[in-house]
XYZ file of C-alpha atoms in Angstrom:
593
model
C 43.880 50.303 25.919
C 40.440 48.504 26.044
C 39.412 46.627 29.193
C 36.594 44.024 29.111
C 34.115 43.076 31.393
C 31.332 40.715 31.810
C 29.331 39.807 34.408
C 28.746 35.293 35.175
C 26.343 33.856 37.977
C 26.337 30.041 38.776
C 23.015 28.448 37.353
C 21.474 25.099 38.863
C 19.164 24.051 35.992
C 18.010 20.837 36.072
C 19.974 19.167 38.567
C 23.412 20.281 36.042
C 25.098 23.033 36.955
C 26.580 25.815 34.758
C 28.684 29.070 34.296
C 26.138 31.422 32.770
C 28.157 34.400 31.350
C 27.100 38.112 29.976
C 28.150 39.405 26.782
C 31.278 41.756 26.849
C 31.428 45.268 27.567
C 33.944 47.125 26.228
C 35.560 50.477 28.323
C 38.170 52.300 26.698
C 40.640 53.055 29.345
C 42.798 56.267 27.927
C 44.855 59.362 29.064
C 42.199 62.411 28.864
C 42.605 64.661 25.798
C 44.492 68.132 27.306
C 42.780 71.394 26.316
C 46.389 72.334 25.227
C 46.932 69.297 22.611
C 43.560 69.867 21.396
C 44.647 73.465 20.345
C 47.888 72.731 19.058
C 46.305 70.529 16.442
C 43.609 72.774 15.347
C 45.869 75.692 15.211
C 48.591 73.903 12.805
C 45.065 72.875 11.219
C 43.881 76.098 10.466
C 47.503 77.496 9.210
C 47.640 74.271 7.344
C 44.732 75.059 5.585
C 45.912 78.921 5.458
C 48.862 77.887 3.353
C 47.120 75.601 1.428
C 44.333 77.916 -0.045
C 46.550 81.054 -0.588
C 48.901 79.375 -1.958
C 46.949 77.034 -4.615
C 44.663 81.097 -5.221
C 48.663 82.572 -5.863
C 49.728 80.019 -8.305
C 46.611 78.152 -9.546
C 48.478 74.614 -8.555
C 46.196 72.263 -6.301
C 48.738 69.553 -6.248
C 52.219 72.069 -5.767
C 50.172 74.038 -3.076
C 48.503 70.196 -1.414
C 52.154 69.409 -1.118
C 53.783 72.277 0.716
C 50.875 72.076 3.550
C 52.470 68.942 3.758
C 55.809 70.018 4.073
C 54.879 72.098 6.293
C 52.831 70.341 8.598
C 55.956 67.896 8.508
C 57.908 70.101 10.412
C 55.575 71.695 13.004
C 56.193 70.624 16.984
C 54.367 67.673 17.617
C 53.812 66.588 14.321
C 55.027 62.866 13.961
C 53.762 62.107 9.881
C 51.754 63.837 7.683
C 50.392 63.138 3.861
C 48.119 63.978 1.186
C 45.807 61.824 -0.717
C 47.870 61.417 -3.930
C 43.883 62.161 -5.783
C 42.080 64.282 -3.626
C 42.329 67.298 -2.415
C 42.612 66.521 2.211
C 45.976 66.863 3.987
C 46.271 65.210 7.054
C 48.782 64.959 10.073
C 49.547 62.776 13.265
C 49.844 64.162 16.759
C 52.674 62.815 19.141
C 49.450 62.332 21.002
C 48.107 59.817 18.665
C 45.320 62.637 17.364
C 44.553 62.595 14.150
C 44.123 66.101 12.188
C 42.383 66.500 8.394
C 42.301 69.631 6.512
C 40.054 69.416 3.421
C 40.160 72.221 1.091
C 38.419 72.003 -2.885
C 36.533 73.857 -5.079
C 33.486 75.640 -4.015
C 30.369 73.754 -4.364
C 31.464 69.851 -3.888
C 30.678 68.388 -0.841
C 34.621 67.964 0.551
C 35.270 71.373 2.500
C 33.152 72.392 5.226
C 32.442 75.469 5.455
C 35.282 76.699 7.325
C 35.349 79.434 10.024
C 31.696 77.554 10.766
C 31.065 77.705 14.722
C 27.164 76.725 14.288
C 26.000 73.685 14.765
C 21.286 41.805 -4.455
C 19.060 38.681 -2.775
C 15.976 38.075 -4.650
C 14.104 37.491 -1.243
C 12.920 40.581 -0.569
C 14.036 41.868 2.743
C 12.285 44.946 4.982
C 13.882 47.383 7.841
C 13.809 46.286 11.212
C 12.956 49.797 12.627
C 10.995 52.736 11.179
C 12.790 54.870 13.518
C 14.680 56.893 11.215
C 17.781 59.611 11.990
C 17.973 62.600 9.618
C 21.644 63.937 9.793
C 21.872 67.519 7.637
C 25.328 68.555 8.922
C 25.663 71.633 7.043
C 22.682 72.382 6.080
C 22.868 76.197 6.030
C 25.416 76.521 4.346
C 24.591 73.883 0.964
C 20.689 75.308 1.125
C 18.489 74.984 -1.089
C 20.531 72.131 -2.286
C 20.831 69.900 0.613
C 18.523 66.830 0.667
C 18.094 66.352 4.317
C 15.212 68.253 4.256
C 13.465 66.173 1.089
C 14.398 62.845 3.750
C 12.870 64.527 6.938
C 9.480 65.740 4.379
C 9.267 62.192 2.854
C 9.531 60.096 6.154
C 6.960 62.831 7.571
C 4.591 62.475 5.644
C 4.394 58.659 4.143
C 1.407 58.103 6.413
C 1.721 54.102 6.233
C 4.595 52.738 6.856
C 4.300 55.553 9.847
C 7.998 56.814 10.286
C 9.552 58.517 13.193
C 12.066 60.712 12.695
C 14.715 62.499 14.591
C 16.036 65.076 12.783
C 19.276 67.150 13.692
C 21.082 69.908 11.437
C 24.250 72.222 11.524
C 25.763 71.911 14.875
C 23.085 69.658 16.208
C 24.611 67.149 13.649
C 27.170 66.189 17.090
C 29.695 63.030 17.822
C 26.829 61.869 19.539
C 24.328 62.018 16.902
C 26.437 60.294 14.663
C 27.056 57.530 17.846
C 23.107 57.088 17.903
C 22.982 55.838 14.165
C 22.562 52.081 14.895
C 19.764 52.472 16.534
C 17.336 53.723 13.446
C 16.170 51.424 10.511
C 16.716 54.671 8.185
C 20.052 56.548 8.300
C 20.354 59.754 6.298
C 23.146 61.769 6.602
C 23.580 64.993 4.185
C 27.752 66.388 4.564
C 30.982 67.145 3.397
C 33.513 63.777 3.413
C 36.576 63.074 1.563
C 39.615 60.911 1.716
C 42.725 61.066 4.107
C 45.413 58.947 5.586
C 46.445 57.431 2.389
C 50.178 56.306 3.383
C 49.935 56.457 7.392
C 52.420 53.552 9.315
C 51.554 50.542 9.598
C 52.292 51.411 13.351
C 49.657 53.599 13.986
C 47.289 51.303 11.766
C 47.616 48.865 14.279
C 47.625 51.180 17.273
C 44.397 52.232 16.331
C 42.605 48.626 15.478
C 41.515 50.037 12.266
C 40.005 46.913 10.030
C 41.046 48.676 6.746
C 45.006 49.457 5.955
C 45.800 52.942 4.339
C 42.895 55.497 3.267
C 39.436 56.372 5.247
C 36.930 57.475 3.930
C 35.757 59.742 6.248
C 32.192 61.823 7.127
C 32.228 65.592 9.180
C 29.823 66.384 11.600
C 28.304 69.911 12.219
C 29.934 69.828 16.049
C 32.352 72.721 15.915
C 35.743 71.622 18.012
C 35.968 73.856 21.310
C 39.180 72.830 23.018
C 37.831 74.188 26.047
C 35.939 71.467 26.481
C 38.914 69.731 27.266
C 40.340 71.760 29.796
C 38.061 69.544 32.901
C 37.967 65.850 32.941
C 35.770 66.328 36.610
C 32.522 63.390 36.174
C 29.590 65.220 37.822
C 26.972 62.574 38.825
C 23.972 62.126 36.913
C 21.042 59.510 35.702
C 20.046 60.624 32.495
C 21.858 62.090 29.882
C 19.921 65.412 30.567
C 21.854 65.898 33.946
C 25.200 66.125 31.890
C 27.251 69.250 29.482
C 26.458 68.913 25.698
C 28.418 66.164 24.478
C 28.348 64.226 27.161
C 26.832 60.436 27.999
C 25.425 59.471 31.527
C 26.817 56.086 32.280
C 24.795 54.030 34.849
C 27.486 52.798 37.945
C 25.101 51.785 40.525
C 21.541 51.020 41.598
C 21.036 50.601 45.442
C 17.522 50.101 47.540
C 17.085 50.536 51.199
C 13.960 50.375 52.640
C 12.101 53.906 51.019
C 13.646 54.545 48.100
C 15.484 53.228 44.839
C 18.496 55.696 43.982
C 20.556 54.963 40.741
C 23.697 56.701 40.198
C 26.316 57.461 37.414
C 28.476 59.545 36.049
C 28.928 61.713 33.081
C 31.319 60.720 30.330
C 32.294 62.583 27.355
C 33.279 59.501 24.625
C 35.384 61.903 23.077
C 38.604 61.343 24.710
C 38.137 57.684 23.192
C 37.179 58.943 19.914
C 40.422 60.458 19.947
C 42.894 58.287 21.090
C 41.618 55.609 19.118
C 41.918 57.072 15.587
C 37.577 57.003 15.146
C 37.653 60.667 15.182
C 39.444 63.553 13.889
C 40.722 66.782 14.803
C 40.166 69.289 11.783
C 40.447 73.270 11.996
C 36.702 73.672 13.015
C 34.796 70.463 13.347
C 34.928 67.392 14.266
C 35.477 64.456 11.384
C 34.693 60.410 11.652
C 36.096 57.548 10.523
C 34.897 54.458 9.697
C 36.066 52.582 12.825
C 34.127 55.073 14.534
C 30.945 53.113 13.564
C 31.810 49.788 14.741
C 33.256 51.307 18.292
C 29.341 52.307 18.711
C 27.086 49.701 17.802
C 26.682 47.437 20.435
C 23.399 46.101 18.794
C 23.255 45.424 15.498
C 21.439 48.335 13.067
C 17.672 46.895 12.457
C 18.614 46.122 8.845
C 19.003 49.545 7.822
C 19.167 51.578 4.591
C 22.064 54.281 5.282
C 22.230 57.192 2.664
C 25.748 58.704 2.924
C 25.385 62.345 0.891
C 28.945 62.790 0.998
C 31.785 63.193 -1.568
C 33.584 60.286 -2.057
C 31.327 58.131 1.196
C 31.641 54.820 -1.530
C 35.430 55.571 -2.877
C 37.013 52.452 -1.750
C 34.587 50.866 0.800
C 35.830 51.567 4.518
C 33.163 53.033 5.471
C 30.569 50.857 3.613
C 31.438 47.696 4.619
C 31.558 49.367 8.576
C 28.524 49.949 8.190
C 27.556 46.710 6.749
C 29.351 44.666 9.169
C 27.242 46.018 12.474
C 24.049 45.078 10.670
C 23.091 47.980 8.315
C 21.491 46.154 5.168
C 21.827 48.810 1.860
C 24.178 51.505 1.998
C 24.039 54.691 -1.213
C 26.803 57.195 -1.780
C 29.550 58.511 -3.983
C 31.963 57.304 -5.690
C 34.178 60.328 -5.799
C 34.184 64.000 -5.796
C 30.091 65.357 -6.419
C 28.785 68.785 -6.386
C 26.063 69.704 -4.461
C 23.348 70.104 -6.798
C 23.990 65.808 -7.847
C 23.913 64.773 -4.820
C 20.441 67.049 -3.824
C 18.988 65.531 -7.335
C 20.397 62.310 -6.554
C 19.583 61.552 -2.920
C 15.764 63.177 -3.604
C 15.816 60.823 -6.242
C 16.491 58.178 -3.956
C 14.655 58.253 -1.048
C 10.711 59.812 -3.154
C 11.738 55.884 -4.944
C 11.760 54.251 -1.722
C 8.736 55.454 -0.363
C 7.043 54.760 -3.896
C 3.706 53.025 -3.060
C 1.867 50.640 -6.306
C -0.681 51.903 -7.163
C -2.611 48.738 -7.464
C -1.361 46.832 -4.761
C -0.880 49.672 -2.177
C 2.473 48.755 -0.999
C 5.834 49.612 -1.589
C 7.007 49.288 -5.127
C 10.666 49.822 -5.082
C 13.332 48.160 -3.816
C 17.078 49.382 -2.417
C 18.003 48.022 -6.110
C 15.203 49.747 -8.094
C 15.451 53.041 -6.382
C 18.560 53.583 -7.736
C 18.565 56.095 -11.244
C 20.462 55.330 -13.964
C 23.774 55.184 -13.173
C 25.790 58.453 -14.536
C 28.144 60.556 -13.379
C 27.852 63.892 -12.041
C 28.883 66.496 -15.019
C 31.031 68.044 -13.732
C 32.870 65.886 -11.014
C 33.873 62.406 -11.505
C 31.970 61.102 -8.938
C 28.482 58.467 -8.873
C 25.445 57.916 -6.587
C 26.258 53.894 -5.710
C 24.975 51.417 -3.671
C 26.724 48.576 -1.412
C 25.190 45.624 0.246
C 21.511 44.416 -0.394
C 19.703 45.764 -3.404
C 16.469 43.880 -1.757
C 15.328 46.381 0.638
C 12.280 47.701 1.322
C 11.154 50.076 4.388
C 7.469 49.864 3.026
C 6.321 47.607 5.694
C 3.861 48.974 7.551
C 3.021 45.841 9.771
C 3.483 45.965 14.024
C 7.739 44.958 13.276
C 8.624 41.735 16.226
C 5.208 41.400 17.359
C 6.315 39.023 19.816
C 9.767 39.534 20.307
C 11.349 36.913 18.507
C 14.233 39.025 17.406
C 15.569 38.601 20.544
C 15.970 42.290 21.836
C 13.455 45.093 21.565
C 14.325 46.095 17.598
C 10.894 48.066 16.297
C 9.851 49.149 19.925
C 10.000 52.470 22.159
C 11.668 51.538 25.226
C 10.580 53.752 28.603
C 11.557 53.272 31.832
C 12.424 49.250 31.887
C 11.201 47.051 29.214
C 13.862 44.443 28.009
C 13.424 41.177 25.977
C 14.244 37.874 28.287
C 13.536 34.188 27.690
C 13.115 32.990 31.491
C 12.062 34.477 35.020
C 12.986 32.293 37.510
C 10.621 29.178 35.919
C 8.185 31.582 33.599
C 9.271 30.885 30.232
C 7.173 32.108 26.779
C 4.403 31.343 25.541
C 5.507 30.132 22.298
C 8.842 30.637 21.079
C 12.302 31.388 22.127
C 11.683 35.239 23.735
C 8.965 37.441 25.332
C 9.015 41.098 26.459
C 8.779 42.326 30.282
C 7.634 45.829 31.486
C 8.275 46.531 35.530
C 7.912 49.392 37.962
C 11.671 48.592 38.787
C 13.581 45.609 39.479
C 17.427 47.758 39.436
C 16.468 49.488 35.781
C 13.787 52.120 36.738
C 12.034 53.965 39.676
C 8.427 53.875 38.469
C 7.445 52.798 35.064
C 8.161 50.626 32.496
C 7.212 50.741 28.407
C 7.015 49.165 25.280
C 5.328 51.246 22.608
C 5.076 51.059 18.794
C 3.615 53.259 15.848
C 2.299 50.835 12.962
C -0.526 50.301 10.379
C -3.052 47.822 10.581
C -4.015 45.631 7.876
C -7.714 46.893 6.637
C -8.595 43.045 6.558
C -7.386 42.535 10.265
C -10.115 42.771 13.302
C -9.101 41.548 16.112
C -5.438 42.070 17.891
C -5.071 39.140 20.767
C -2.124 39.680 23.437
C -1.056 37.058 26.372
C 0.547 38.999 29.794
C 1.435 37.734 32.799
C 1.480 39.825 36.346
C 3.711 39.254 38.912
C 3.997 41.741 41.502
C 5.051 42.258 45.780
C 2.091 44.278 45.731
C -0.189 40.645 46.089
C -1.428 39.784 48.514
C -0.553 41.589 52.107
C -1.343 44.842 49.735
C -4.341 44.251 48.255
C -7.023 47.055 49.424
C -4.064 49.380 49.966
C -3.436 52.409 48.149
C -0.146 50.219 46.709
C -1.430 50.220 42.844
C 0.104 49.460 40.726
C -1.422 48.513 37.105
C -0.554 47.118 33.710
C -2.100 49.175 30.872
C -2.068 48.159 27.102
C -4.205 50.622 24.743
C -4.270 51.374 20.879
C -4.164 55.206 19.402
C -5.206 56.300 16.234
C -4.825 60.397 15.584
C -2.646 60.623 18.595
C -2.050 64.321 19.552
C -5.624 65.801 17.338
C -8.451 66.971 18.441
C -10.326 63.490 17.041
C -7.623 61.150 19.235
C -9.459 57.857 19.717
C -8.135 55.050 21.806
C -8.551 51.612 22.707
C -8.391 50.080 25.846
C -7.235 46.767 25.266
C -6.339 46.077 28.864
C -6.757 48.294 32.012
C -5.992 46.201 35.583
C -4.283 47.132 38.943
C -3.366 44.634 41.733
C -6.896 44.985 43.433
C -8.346 43.141 40.310
C -6.257 40.408 40.425
C -6.147 39.672 43.951
C -8.415 37.128 45.360
C -11.917 38.409 46.004
C -11.591 37.565 49.610
C -8.137 39.418 50.061
C -10.514 43.147 50.266
C -14.125 44.624 49.840
C -14.117 44.747 46.841
C -11.218 42.768 45.049
C -10.982 40.410 42.583
C -12.944 41.793 39.665
C -10.516 39.914 37.004
C -9.099 37.332 39.434
C -7.882 34.020 37.774
C -5.849 32.292 40.716
C -2.820 33.744 42.221
C 0.343 32.048 42.606
C 2.970 32.155 44.655
C 6.174 33.147 42.667
C 9.025 31.182 41.765
C 11.289 33.950 42.172
C 11.943 36.763 44.503
C 12.245 39.987 43.636
C 14.393 42.843 46.043
C 11.683 43.304 48.684
C 10.798 39.208 48.155
C 6.679 38.121 48.907
C 5.875 37.671 44.799
C 2.542 36.243 43.661
C 1.882 35.670 40.052
C -0.834 35.235 38.006
C -1.172 32.758 35.196
C -0.941 33.626 31.467
C -3.662 35.655 30.586
C -4.638 35.761 26.677
C -6.992 39.265 25.816
C -8.624 39.649 22.609
C -9.942 43.033 21.370
C -11.744 44.445 18.413
C -9.602 46.339 15.920
C -11.412 47.084 13.179
C -12.268 50.787 13.907
C -8.901 51.192 13.486
C -7.848 49.067 10.542
C -7.084 50.880 7.041
C -7.489 54.217 9.763
C -4.256 55.163 9.442
C -1.086 55.134 11.785
C -2.231 53.604 15.452
C 0.404 53.694 18.961
C 0.375 50.489 20.896
C 1.894 50.896 24.555
C 1.873 48.324 26.414
C 3.105 50.074 29.837
C 3.365 49.376 34.183
C 3.006 52.289 36.542
C 3.621 53.243 40.190
C 1.010 54.020 42.553
C 1.604 54.699 46.052
C 4.963 53.673 46.523
C 7.998 52.395 44.350
C 9.600 49.519 46.561
C 7.586 47.205 46.103
C 8.074 45.852 42.148
C 5.518 44.867 39.800
C 7.024 42.595 36.431
C 4.255 42.241 33.567
C 5.985 39.558 31.378
C 4.450 39.765 27.508
C 4.008 37.170 24.574
C 2.383 36.499 21.163
C 0.776 39.045 19.824
C -0.974 38.652 16.707
C -4.080 39.787 14.580
C -6.932 37.545 12.792
């Protein structure tokens, strides 16, 4: 089942003691999926699909062929129940192991049936997405091309200028379950794939065991990930520090961080999350590829979607709302999709028009012209199929905000920012509180989160009328004061870069402060060029002896970059000379005038 964990710590504040509790962490505890069970289901699916296709072609009666394939499935060893979508093309089965199988057979040209045998990879107030990171998943781009709108989404977002989107794109076999699990990290999500509805009539017991929020028919989306049952041949878990240390399809889960006198050791294990997804009915096995069900969305969204717009370019992606409700409940603001079966030509036309309208600029103001509701075309059905293009959720969402997002972290998280190493949002560090509001940013060279660096960065556009940016920061380090004048020189950098990665790249250094710059002038020869008081900190890190500056305010002239297109703001700290004595930088109150 599911195991629930939280950490508690006794806290005394202002003479009052209380127990502080971390959020719950949920861990799936399941029997591993075996290679033989996987292969048994895949084989049954393939055989049922072949029977379905052959009967349909022989007799020309889709419903009779579908019913015959279902009847055949019901008598197969290990199959506990099976059924068909009474008004659709899919058939489904449930195995005695609890794993689900789906077979989708539909006329050619619909967004309902994956290419079988494939082995490759409205409110009135305007709302804005809270992240300009975009994810484009074209799970069957090679098959659907040239009528796959995923490349239209990719090009339009890449070329938008301001606002500047950071686009991650994955096609065919690279549009894996792991990529689908990451959808909650993005402000714009575009998925083009095959879809359908299935599991109409599944038993109430199964629904209860899976913990589905909605009974009955479930909308499904096919991933580009081909099934290889050999992936389940071994359940051994190798050690890791990051995902790149693990096999394809696995995730590195950090289990411990240890410190000694000379090093920091971060340990983790490689975990295959497909076991839990299959056991809990969040994913299903097809005849060649994996499909995801609505419950997959909530299970893999530990932090809410950043007020996202989600486009689901697949048949029946808005058939009964089971997928859209999960996206909406997980924090997405608007979900666009198709109410029934549609042709690939229709989806290409409607989806392409949708993203182009969402990115359209008002020529008089230079700002976004359309909200999600405006970007929907006149409601017309597919002339060849019963499906319509539709919108679920807010019709008042814009993706055209170019400004710095979550500039002082008052959302309570790093929404809008990119993180590397230790970069996070906190309410307090020891006795140190934010300058304003309830939250502040933190980057560090360690503190159990990283070995050497911490960074928060964001790409945005500075409005034409802005001339100055200000940032507040505070430097805490174990390298004050006994290490002044030594090789231990942790550094805080803040930079603005325009035309990044090009020959005319330009950089403004907002701030660069090394340990020696902030030491007292008497601590070493050449120290103290930026000295403005050091105080013994009210907090200890792992080595102790922490000293801190006061809050510093740094202004910088940004007029040269205003209106010049995308700029990158980087706030980072680095180790020099060791990875033991840690430094933390508190950040707050970024503002423009």
